[in-house]
mmCIF file of C-alpha atoms in Angstrom:
data_model
loop_
_atom_site.group_PDB
_atom_site.id
_atom_site.type_symbol
_atom_site.label_atom_id
_atom_site.label_comp_id
_atom_site.label_asym_id
_atom_site.label_seq_id
_atom_site.Cartn_x
_atom_site.Cartn_y
_atom_site.Cartn_z
ATOM 1 C CA UNK G 1 133.721 143.911 140.427
ATOM 2 C CA UNK G 2 134.232 143.754 144.310
ATOM 3 C CA UNK G 3 131.425 145.576 146.287
ATOM 4 C CA UNK G 4 132.810 148.047 149.013
ATOM 5 C CA UNK G 5 131.245 146.068 151.504
ATOM 6 C CA UNK G 6 129.429 142.603 151.367
ATOM 7 C CA UNK G 7 125.669 142.594 150.514
ATOM 8 C CA UNK G 8 122.714 140.300 151.020
ATOM 9 C CA UNK G 9 121.133 138.136 148.581
ATOM 10 C CA UNK G 10 117.486 139.781 149.320
ATOM 11 C CA UNK G 11 119.194 143.175 148.885
ATOM 12 C CA UNK G 12 120.445 142.613 145.313
ATOM 13 C CA UNK G 13 117.034 140.789 144.636
ATOM 14 C CA UNK G 14 115.033 143.715 145.513
ATOM 15 C CA UNK G 15 117.467 146.282 143.698
ATOM 16 C CA UNK G 16 116.622 144.396 140.422
ATOM 17 C CA UNK G 17 113.160 143.370 141.052
ATOM 18 C CA UNK G 18 114.394 139.594 140.745
ATOM 19 C CA UNK G 19 113.364 136.425 142.577
ATOM 20 C CA UNK G 20 115.752 135.037 144.842
ATOM 21 C CA UNK G 21 116.374 131.244 145.722
ATOM 22 C CA UNK G 22 118.697 130.864 148.913
ATOM 23 C CA UNK G 23 118.941 132.285 152.171
ATOM 24 C CA UNK G 24 117.834 136.152 152.136
ATOM 25 C CA UNK G 25 121.199 136.599 153.980
ATOM 26 C CA UNK G 26 123.220 134.939 151.562
ATOM 27 C CA UNK G 27 126.622 136.918 151.236
ATOM 28 C CA UNK G 28 127.277 138.507 147.880
ATOM 29 C CA UNK G 29 130.731 139.969 147.484
ATOM 30 C CA UNK G 30 130.458 141.285 143.912
ATOM 31 C CA UNK G 31 129.981 140.438 139.911
ATOM 32 C CA UNK G 32 132.255 139.183 137.381
ATOM 33 C CA UNK G 33 132.470 137.562 133.781
ATOM 34 C CA UNK G 34 132.095 133.762 133.973
ATOM 35 C CA UNK G 35 135.826 133.375 132.720
ATOM 36 C CA UNK G 36 136.857 135.170 135.904
ATOM 37 C CA UNK G 37 134.225 134.764 138.306
ATOM 38 C CA UNK G 38 135.152 133.853 142.030
ATOM 39 C CA UNK G 39 133.518 132.583 145.101
ATOM 40 C CA UNK G 40 130.848 135.098 146.530
ATOM 41 C CA UNK G 41 130.269 136.864 143.072
ATOM 42 C CA UNK G 42 127.347 137.003 140.727
ATOM 43 C CA UNK G 43 127.662 135.679 137.211
ATOM 44 C CA UNK G 44 124.740 136.185 134.546
ATOM 45 C CA UNK G 45 123.485 133.629 131.928
ATOM 46 C CA UNK G 46 120.295 133.971 129.758
ATOM 47 C CA UNK G 47 120.753 131.051 127.350
ATOM 48 C CA UNK G 48 120.083 127.496 128.027
ATOM 49 C CA UNK G 49 123.285 126.816 125.962
ATOM 50 C CA UNK G 50 125.175 128.299 128.821
ATOM 51 C CA UNK G 51 123.268 127.302 131.918
ATOM 52 C CA UNK G 52 125.588 124.253 133.117
ATOM 53 C CA UNK G 53 128.594 126.279 132.445
ATOM 54 C CA UNK G 54 127.402 128.874 134.837
ATOM 55 C CA UNK G 55 125.762 126.777 137.394
ATOM 56 C CA UNK G 56 128.939 124.927 137.682
ATOM 57 C CA UNK G 57 131.300 127.764 137.586
ATOM 58 C CA UNK G 58 132.976 129.341 140.721
ATOM 59 C CA UNK G 59 130.200 131.731 140.980
ATOM 60 C CA UNK G 60 127.936 131.405 144.514
ATOM 61 C CA UNK G 61 125.202 133.390 142.786
ATOM 62 C CA UNK G 62 123.656 132.878 139.441
ATOM 63 C CA UNK G 63 121.686 135.591 137.764
ATOM 64 C CA UNK G 64 119.579 133.565 135.384
ATOM 65 C CA UNK G 65 116.287 133.904 133.293
ATOM 66 C CA UNK G 66 114.720 130.565 134.206
ATOM 67 C CA UNK G 67 114.019 128.968 137.558
ATOM 68 C CA UNK G 68 116.355 125.648 137.787
ATOM 69 C CA UNK G 69 117.654 123.601 140.247
ATOM 70 C CA UNK G 70 120.087 125.377 142.407
ATOM 71 C CA UNK G 71 123.447 123.830 143.219
ATOM 72 C CA UNK G 72 124.286 122.927 146.979
ATOM 73 C CA UNK G 73 125.856 126.015 148.502
ATOM 74 C CA UNK G 74 124.809 128.437 146.010
ATOM 75 C CA UNK G 75 122.058 130.962 145.235
ATOM 76 C CA UNK G 76 119.878 132.124 142.195
ATOM 77 C CA UNK G 77 118.618 135.484 140.866
ATOM 78 C CA UNK G 78 115.824 134.647 138.626
ATOM 79 C CA UNK G 79 115.262 137.467 136.386
ATOM 80 C CA UNK G 80 113.334 138.007 133.050
ATOM 81 C CA UNK G 81 116.509 139.987 131.748
ATOM 82 C CA UNK G 82 119.761 138.915 133.313
ATOM 83 C CA UNK G 83 121.813 141.209 130.888
ATOM 84 C CA UNK G 84 119.932 144.235 131.764
ATOM 85 C CA UNK G 85 119.988 143.298 135.715
ATOM 86 C CA UNK G 86 123.709 142.622 135.464
ATOM 87 C CA UNK G 87 124.020 146.264 134.103
ATOM 88 C CA UNK G 88 121.708 147.487 136.984
ATOM 89 C CA UNK G 89 123.785 146.048 139.868
ATOM 90 C CA UNK G 90 127.072 147.009 138.382
ATOM 91 C CA UNK G 91 126.430 150.562 137.787
ATOM 92 C CA UNK G 92 124.375 150.863 141.166
ATOM 93 C CA UNK G 93 127.646 150.082 142.816
ATOM 94 C CA UNK G 94 129.907 151.543 140.465
ATOM 95 C CA UNK G 95 129.024 155.121 139.120
ATOM 96 C CA UNK G 96 129.870 155.725 135.408
ATOM 97 C CA UNK G 97 131.102 159.540 134.819
ATOM 98 C CA UNK G 98 132.406 159.300 131.268
ATOM 99 C CA UNK G 99 134.254 162.440 131.857
ATOM 100 C CA UNK G 100 130.845 164.221 132.517
ATOM 101 C CA UNK G 101 132.195 165.374 136.026
ATOM 102 C CA UNK G 102 135.655 166.352 137.171
ATOM 103 C CA UNK G 103 135.745 164.843 140.511
ATOM 104 C CA UNK G 104 139.243 163.535 139.975
ATOM 105 C CA UNK G 105 140.668 162.112 143.222
ATOM 106 C CA UNK G 106 144.119 161.373 141.233
ATOM 107 C CA UNK G 107 147.460 160.259 142.667
ATOM 108 C CA UNK G 108 150.465 161.174 140.991
ATOM 109 C CA UNK G 109 153.511 159.831 142.213
ATOM 110 C CA UNK G 110 157.095 161.950 142.417
ATOM 111 C CA UNK G 111 158.654 162.706 139.537
ATOM 112 C CA UNK G 112 155.922 162.039 137.192
ATOM 113 C CA UNK G 113 155.149 164.422 134.203
ATOM 114 C CA UNK G 114 151.855 164.653 132.528
ATOM 115 C CA UNK G 115 151.389 167.055 129.501
ATOM 116 C CA UNK G 116 148.633 169.814 130.218
ATOM 117 C CA UNK G 117 146.478 168.464 127.235
ATOM 118 C CA UNK G 118 146.249 164.953 128.527
ATOM 119 C CA UNK G 119 142.431 163.895 130.111
ATOM 120 C CA UNK G 120 142.303 162.099 133.293
ATOM 121 C CA UNK G 121 139.311 160.654 134.750
ATOM 122 C CA UNK G 122 138.179 159.856 138.222
ATOM 123 C CA UNK G 123 139.945 157.579 140.956
ATOM 124 C CA UNK G 124 143.238 157.361 138.750
ATOM 125 C CA UNK G 125 146.632 156.396 140.215
ATOM 126 C CA UNK G 126 149.727 157.094 138.420
ATOM 127 C CA UNK G 127 153.257 156.045 139.945
ATOM 128 C CA UNK G 128 156.502 157.722 140.302
ATOM 129 C CA UNK G 129 158.627 158.947 137.370
ATOM 130 C CA UNK G 130 156.055 158.128 134.748
ATOM 131 C CA UNK G 131 155.791 160.253 131.500
ATOM 132 C CA UNK G 132 152.206 161.041 129.847
ATOM 133 C CA UNK G 133 152.491 162.678 126.368
ATOM 134 C CA UNK G 134 150.233 164.978 124.765
ATOM 135 C CA UNK G 135 146.421 164.223 124.264
ATOM 136 C CA UNK G 136 146.595 161.050 126.076
ATOM 137 C CA UNK G 137 143.092 159.776 127.751
ATOM 138 C CA UNK G 138 143.227 158.091 131.252
ATOM 139 C CA UNK G 139 139.789 156.743 131.939
ATOM 140 C CA UNK G 140 138.365 156.276 135.484
ATOM 141 C CA UNK G 141 139.857 153.889 137.885
ATOM 142 C CA UNK G 142 142.957 153.281 135.672
ATOM 143 C CA UNK G 143 146.158 152.253 137.757
ATOM 144 C CA UNK G 144 149.514 153.177 136.074
ATOM 145 C CA UNK G 145 152.701 151.904 138.017
ATOM 146 C CA UNK G 146 156.201 153.576 138.082
ATOM 147 C CA UNK G 147 158.438 154.370 135.206
ATOM 148 C CA UNK G 148 155.935 154.295 132.614
ATOM 149 C CA UNK G 149 155.924 155.871 129.411
ATOM 150 C CA UNK G 150 152.457 156.695 127.473
ATOM 151 C CA UNK G 151 152.763 158.269 124.009
ATOM 152 C CA UNK G 152 150.662 160.783 122.282
ATOM 153 C CA UNK G 153 146.863 159.975 121.487
ATOM 154 C CA UNK G 154 146.729 156.797 123.512
ATOM 155 C CA UNK G 155 143.214 156.116 125.224
ATOM 156 C CA UNK G 156 143.480 154.013 128.433
ATOM 157 C CA UNK G 157 140.025 152.666 129.771
ATOM 158 C CA UNK G 158 137.547 153.063 126.773
ATOM 159 C CA UNK G 159 134.345 150.992 127.029
ATOM 160 C CA UNK G 160 134.386 147.122 126.334
ATOM 161 C CA UNK G 161 133.100 146.026 122.790
ATOM 162 C CA UNK G 162 130.300 143.940 124.395
ATOM 163 C CA UNK G 163 126.922 143.927 122.969
ATOM 164 C CA UNK G 164 124.016 141.944 122.540
ATOM 165 C CA UNK G 165 121.211 142.379 119.906
ATOM 166 C CA UNK G 166 117.990 143.586 121.273
ATOM 167 C CA UNK G 167 114.760 144.600 119.244
ATOM 168 C CA UNK G 168 116.961 145.215 116.166
ATOM 169 C CA UNK G 169 119.457 147.218 117.846
ATOM 170 C CA UNK G 170 122.815 146.752 119.930
ATOM 171 C CA UNK G 171 122.665 147.038 123.759
ATOM 172 C CA UNK G 172 125.914 147.593 125.464
ATOM 173 C CA UNK G 173 127.276 145.663 128.651
ATOM 174 C CA UNK G 174 128.296 148.365 130.908
ATOM 175 C CA UNK G 175 132.084 148.329 131.858
ATOM 176 C CA UNK G 176 132.957 149.223 135.486
ATOM 177 C CA UNK G 177 136.058 147.365 135.375
ATOM 178 C CA UNK G 178 139.548 149.201 134.679
ATOM 179 C CA UNK G 179 142.873 149.175 133.182
ATOM 180 C CA UNK G 180 145.917 148.326 135.160
ATOM 181 C CA UNK G 181 149.561 149.076 133.316
ATOM 182 C CA UNK G 182 152.282 147.581 135.818
ATOM 183 C CA UNK G 183 155.816 149.118 136.169
ATOM 184 C CA UNK G 184 158.199 150.047 133.496
ATOM 185 C CA UNK G 185 155.720 149.312 130.550
ATOM 186 C CA UNK G 186 156.209 151.617 127.346
ATOM 187 C CA UNK G 187 152.879 152.288 125.046
ATOM 188 C CA UNK G 188 153.223 154.058 121.517
ATOM 189 C CA UNK G 189 150.991 156.364 119.832
ATOM 190 C CA UNK G 190 147.369 155.820 119.270
ATOM 191 C CA UNK G 191 146.958 152.593 121.172
ATOM 192 C CA UNK G 192 143.638 151.757 122.741
ATOM 193 C CA UNK G 193 143.333 149.521 125.695
ATOM 194 C CA UNK G 194 139.615 149.012 126.806
ATOM 195 C CA UNK G 195 138.776 148.489 130.518
ATOM 196 C CA UNK G 196 137.417 145.143 131.848
ATOM 197 C CA UNK G 197 133.742 144.784 132.084
ATOM 198 C CA UNK G 198 133.989 143.857 135.720
ATOM 199 C CA UNK G 199 137.694 143.256 136.284
ATOM 200 C CA UNK G 200 141.054 144.350 135.088
ATOM 201 C CA UNK G 201 142.831 144.789 131.483
ATOM 202 C CA UNK G 202 146.188 144.164 132.482
ATOM 203 C CA UNK G 203 149.637 145.308 130.898
ATOM 204 C CA UNK G 204 152.434 143.180 132.544
ATOM 205 C CA UNK G 205 155.308 144.882 133.969
ATOM 206 C CA UNK G 206 158.364 145.618 131.227
ATOM 207 C CA UNK G 207 156.198 144.899 128.213
ATOM 208 C CA UNK G 208 156.565 147.345 125.267
ATOM 209 C CA UNK G 209 153.743 148.297 122.837
ATOM 210 C CA UNK G 210 154.548 149.764 119.460
ATOM 211 C CA UNK G 211 151.742 152.394 117.951
ATOM 212 C CA UNK G 212 148.105 151.561 116.844
ATOM 213 C CA UNK G 213 147.512 148.711 118.911
ATOM 214 C CA UNK G 214 143.973 147.533 120.176
ATOM 215 C CA UNK G 215 143.712 145.682 123.332
ATOM 216 C CA UNK G 216 139.924 144.283 124.506
ATOM 217 C CA UNK G 217 138.490 144.061 127.663
ATOM 218 C CA UNK G 218 139.909 141.884 130.674
ATOM 219 C CA UNK G 219 142.614 140.787 128.397
ATOM 220 C CA UNK G 220 145.959 140.062 130.600
ATOM 221 C CA UNK G 221 149.262 140.770 129.067
ATOM 222 C CA UNK G 222 152.215 139.160 130.746
ATOM 223 C CA UNK G 223 155.657 140.814 131.674
ATOM 224 C CA UNK G 224 158.244 141.564 128.971
ATOM 225 C CA UNK G 225 156.139 141.162 126.216
ATOM 226 C CA UNK G 226 156.801 142.823 123.049
ATOM 227 C CA UNK G 227 153.783 143.824 120.560
ATOM 228 C CA UNK G 228 154.258 145.348 117.176
ATOM 229 C CA UNK G 229 152.056 147.907 115.421
ATOM 230 C CA UNK G 230 148.378 147.140 114.323
ATOM 231 C CA UNK G 231 147.994 144.046 116.760
ATOM 232 C CA UNK G 232 144.388 143.419 117.438
ATOM 233 C CA UNK G 233 143.593 141.417 120.647
ATOM 234 C CA UNK G 234 139.988 140.788 121.592
ATOM 235 C CA UNK G 235 138.783 140.523 125.190
ATOM 236 C CA UNK G 236 139.465 137.943 127.672
ATOM 237 C CA UNK G 237 142.787 136.700 126.210
ATOM 238 C CA UNK G 238 145.629 135.489 128.510
ATOM 239 C CA UNK G 239 149.069 136.300 126.970
ATOM 240 C CA UNK G 240 151.877 134.860 128.875
ATOM 241 C CA UNK G 241 155.143 136.284 129.685
ATOM 242 C CA UNK G 242 157.953 137.417 127.247
ATOM 243 C CA UNK G 243 155.528 136.637 124.187
ATOM 244 C CA UNK G 244 156.408 138.561 120.820
ATOM 245 C CA UNK G 245 153.478 139.559 118.743
ATOM 246 C CA UNK G 246 154.646 140.980 115.426
ATOM 247 C CA UNK G 247 152.731 143.478 113.026
ATOM 248 C CA UNK G 248 148.849 142.829 112.370
ATOM 249 C CA UNK G 249 148.453 139.731 114.353
ATOM 250 C CA UNK G 250 144.920 139.297 115.425
ATOM 251 C CA UNK G 251 143.799 137.148 118.241
ATOM 252 C CA UNK G 252 140.372 135.970 118.930
ATOM 253 C CA UNK G 253 138.276 136.264 122.047
ATOM 254 C CA UNK G 254 139.244 134.100 125.069
ATOM 255 C CA UNK G 255 142.571 132.637 123.621
ATOM 256 C CA UNK G 256 145.373 132.054 125.586
ATOM 257 C CA UNK G 257 149.197 132.158 124.330
ATOM 258 C CA UNK G 258 151.994 130.309 126.266
ATOM 259 C CA UNK G 259 154.897 132.447 127.800
ATOM 260 C CA UNK G 260 157.734 132.737 125.134
ATOM 261 C CA UNK G 261 155.745 132.113 122.165
ATOM 262 C CA UNK G 262 156.383 134.328 118.807
ATOM 263 C CA UNK G 263 153.726 135.158 116.669
ATOM 264 C CA UNK G 264 154.901 136.243 113.255
ATOM 265 C CA UNK G 265 152.972 138.998 111.366
ATOM 266 C CA UNK G 266 149.489 139.059 109.964
ATOM 267 C CA UNK G 267 149.021 135.677 111.844
ATOM 268 C CA UNK G 268 145.288 135.018 113.248
ATOM 269 C CA UNK G 269 144.968 132.883 116.456
ATOM 270 C CA UNK G 270 141.795 131.576 116.844
ATOM 271 C CA UNK G 271 142.763 128.960 119.567
ATOM 272 C CA UNK G 272 145.303 128.331 122.614
ATOM 273 C CA UNK G 273 148.540 128.007 121.727
ATOM 274 C CA UNK G 274 151.602 126.282 123.507
ATOM 275 C CA UNK G 275 155.023 127.625 123.604
ATOM 276 C CA UNK G 276 156.091 127.989 119.983
ATOM 277 C CA UNK G 277 156.703 129.781 116.784
ATOM 278 C CA UNK G 278 153.454 130.576 114.543
ATOM 279 C CA UNK G 279 152.570 132.177 111.086
ATOM 280 C CA UNK G 280 149.449 131.810 108.913
ATOM 281 C CA UNK G 281 145.744 132.651 109.018
ATOM 282 C CA UNK G 282 145.324 129.875 111.466
ATOM 283 C CA UNK G 283 148.266 130.131 113.531
ATOM 284 C CA UNK G 284 150.141 127.196 112.106
ATOM 285 C CA UNK G 285 153.721 125.792 113.798
ATOM 286 C CA UNK G 286 156.388 127.771 111.784
ATOM 287 C CA UNK G 287 158.497 124.776 111.202
ATOM 288 C CA UNK G 288 155.712 122.916 109.737
ATOM 289 C CA UNK G 289 154.752 125.719 107.469
ATOM 290 C CA UNK G 290 158.222 125.807 105.996
ATOM 291 C CA UNK G 291 158.412 122.195 105.489
ATOM 292 C CA UNK G 292 154.857 122.141 103.764
ATOM 293 C CA UNK G 293 155.883 125.345 101.464
ATOM 294 C CA UNK G 294 158.985 123.357 100.230
ATOM 295 C CA UNK G 295 156.627 120.415 99.381
ATOM 296 C CA UNK G 296 154.337 122.543 97.453
ATOM 297 C CA UNK G 297 157.276 124.440 95.570
ATOM 298 C CA UNK G 298 158.659 120.882 94.489
ATOM 299 C CA UNK G 299 155.628 119.597 92.998
ATOM 300 C CA UNK G 300 155.874 119.199 89.198
#
């Protein structure tokens, strides 16, 4: 999430009551998760296991729960609870409405048709010649391109499934990102596409989604992908162009699938995959799987 205008390190520290290490006028441009963070942005870390990863990431400002040596050219925000203060920063600069106020500010392109039962949040952009079916829900800040079809019951821009356990309860990391649907995308009935925590969940141009598909926060789907019913994709995944995911495929968080791959039905993806065809609980190469099956059947 980029701020509307650059902020100073001291301003952010004062906002959350954190100690800062670095020049007080050190420029802060926004916040982001570690897998997408860029120069000028804040990333948070609250476990020693991930200190090095955060400190050596592209982040320029590290919101951390312990004072450590600050890398050259970077700054620290030392907080007793970085998770909490990350939420505080994000919600200070991005207001969360959750359909409680109808401010709208919606841009709708020429030739677009939206059923009267659809619910549209604030700061939404919808392109030309797009068709929105009954009972679709479009959350705040969603961007939809031209010639898009979104069928009944689909929800774009729900909260990310991102929690920590705190005092025996689940504490949510608040989502201030959005969903971006590029041109010529078709989305079936009862799909759910969560908005990014701090960035965008993206469905690439020309991709087609069947019914009852779940796509997690900050996942990026490439161009001209084909995704069958009941596929579940966790957050922070990257799916290349022209990938086919058949029914009930499940993809664990943070994995990448190279463009042109085919993932056969009920396959589980728990690691990055190079271009190929895969099947099985742990995404085995399809030809290798067939050879193994022949050998097993020929055992006496």
